[in-house]
Amino acid sequence: MGMDYSAIKDWILREDSFDPEKLGKCEAVMSLGNGYLGLRSAAEERYLNETRGLFVAGTFNKFDENEVTELPNAADMTAIKLSVNGEIFSLTEGAMEDYARELNIRTGELKRSVIWTSPKGTKIKAVFYRIVSLKRLHVIAQRVELTPLDADVKIEIKSGINGKMTNTGSQHFSDGDKRFYDKRVIQFVQTTGQSKIDFVDTTVHKLALDGEVLPMEAEVYIERREIFAGYNVEVKAGQTLSIEKYSTVYTTRDLDAEGKTAADLQKLALETARELEALGYQALLEESARQWEEEVWNLAPIEIEGCEMDEFAVHFAQYHLRLMVPAHDARMNIGAKGLSGEGYRGHTFWDTEIFLLPYYIFTDPKTARKLEEYRYLSLPGAHAKAAHNHYKGAMFPWESAWLDDGEVTPEYMDVDILTGKPNKVWSGFIEQHITSDVAFGVWQYSVITGDEDYMEKYGYELIMDTAIFWASRLEKGTSDDNKYHINDVVGPDEYREHVNDNAFTNYMAHWNMQKAMEYYHLLKKEKPEIFARLNEKLNLEEAYPQWENGCANLYLPVPTKENILPQDDRYLSCRDIDLGKYKAQEHVGGITRDYNLEQINQIQVSKQADVLVLFFLLEDIFPQEVKKASWEYYEKRTLHDSSLSLSTHSVLACDMGEMEMAYDLFRKAAAIDLGPFMGSSNAGIHAASFGGVWECVVYGFGGVRMLGGRLRINPSLPEKWTKLSYTIIWKGQKLAVEVTKDEVHVTNLTGTKKVEIEVNGEARIL
Ligand code: BGC
């Protein structure tokens, strides 16, 4: 009981029972949003173990000097306290029948219904609907229908804005100004403590009895950090009382709020509230659903024949990929939990470039460009980090928040099982591959989209500035091999700290410097004005010999005679233990309950894909036998304790022709948030894993890859699937790909340019 997949063919994910102890999962995986707002799907009535959450992308705040900036949990406007004949409506009291909560991922509507019998025996049918509009970024709309089933009742409603929300105890907002207009519209202005962003929250209710609007004045209440309206309605048996609640959030950080004060936004919000009320819930739902159709389902359709659950899984991924992305504003990026929870504090990681960006590049290049502009706009933080560490160029923060925040990785997290002290998080100091991941994202974006304007304004500079960092980062080794080394890092595999010559880090740094050299020549020859501008800014003439020297002398780990590429300089000589127990674990991170990180460092065990991500990114530089032997070696030793890992292994398994394994790993990746395990997503969905699910389908089984600037499609379907269709956009041309067991059809839907493509090893021109 819990997750119910019986309605997935109608695009509906259902929860079929209510467990007050396990609220987090559905709050997160059924969350609503539009990239500006993210709303956890906590119930209207409140529960002890709930985690309500409303996040506005980019509104970072620092609670105090000892904490890093985080995305604050904004005032709650979805709670509605209901009493029936004086008894509080709550599913932990009395009895319930026919409970269901359903998320329709096609329309973005959440519905919850139940027949509830109060402890004193009053029976009432309650149905709750809500959306976060995809059409109107600031809008949340709710509708509640209450029908007493066998007696007349008095219903009491208390509903408004609750500004007491915190991020696990950290209160980011001032108490603020509260105001009622016409005893109907409620407004609350709160300001974040350090970043001084004003949030203007506004809500208004509309009540109707059997469709007849009730012209009611509210009883008004203003309390500390809270403002709400009260209504009392008598409802006869069989009548339906509907309560519609329209809420908006505007902030002074909004792109179009530039130059506006909170007072301007208050006025705007007031006008909007009246407009929303006039439109009503149904019209708002319909226009938002149309937007979903246009913006997501028609834009990037994917069909899988042969398994409804797999098709739903990829649609579910697309649903969340839209919720999490701030497509409206380049000053912000995607958080590791999207906007669905406090986990990872709303911060952006390498997850964006490596796991998420491919989806947007191939389906929605405009949004992909925004994500890439963000990196350019956050260069000040990257420069500051490099300077702080005595390096040159742009050293990107491992975790990023607001543009000039710089490094925001918290210093301590979790517990060291041996010492009982919090674990130091080394990623913020030494997980440095993020810098070349950013450069790789730029290159990937530019090659697949052909967006030269981006490259000229931002891209060339980013690739060169990051290469300058790498040249300054290289160290002469202690061994006398005369090589440069990159010592004391954390590679992608976070179970290994303070390692030297992590293969991923070194190869990617090499790639980054090499790309910068290539662009140096290209610009000098073909775009001398841009060359001159960048030379003046970055001193390319001085940088070039350093890149050349760096590339020629950087140590690149070599495969063993068994064809295994060493993950770092010690991995292969560490102790092997029986990992069976951890591989079979239900919860991730089991090994950290038996060993502390120092001990794990001495074991041949990986938290997540590391060398294999390298094969995935730089696929054409490693021979197949190295990939195969390494895949087999590391897959056995990888616990997939990070949600980023399974999808990479699945895609690689496809490349190895291990189709059963590939499919098994894909199903596991898809189950991270969608699966039945009710504790897996409490702190928020796993954003990168949704990108990974799309990658499994389109890169893995669909066989798409950009290799050295060329498009390649080598599909191979899992046993169960009879057909896979998807679209991708390659240099502005939208291609529809249809794969069956024996054929591949590619159609150029745009058809304004010739497209060169390699399908199953054969060069084709469309
Ligand atoms: C993973 C990182 C990832 C981060 C955010 C960590 O557990 O090890 O690779 O970037 O989560 O998703």
XYZ file of C-alpha atoms in Angstrom, residues 34-36 57 137 255 295 321-330 332-334 360 364 366-368 370-371:
27
model
C 6.716 25.990 -12.762
C 10.413 26.748 -12.308
C 9.594 30.016 -10.532
C 13.838 30.090 -7.384
C 4.348 31.962 -12.815
C 13.489 39.793 -13.120
C 5.506 23.630 -23.561
C 12.385 18.452 -15.326
C 9.919 21.238 -16.109
C 9.105 21.930 -12.462
C 12.705 22.346 -11.451
C 14.039 24.596 -14.192
C 13.958 28.391 -13.830
C 13.441 28.840 -17.565
C 12.321 32.437 -16.945
C 15.566 33.783 -15.497
C 19.249 33.179 -16.285
C 19.362 31.157 -11.290
C 19.912 27.481 -11.936
C 18.558 24.073 -10.937
C 17.261 20.797 -22.201
C 14.459 23.141 -25.288
C 16.431 28.350 -25.085
C 16.172 27.054 -21.559
C 19.526 25.304 -21.886
C 19.717 30.216 -19.667
C 21.351 27.505 -17.584
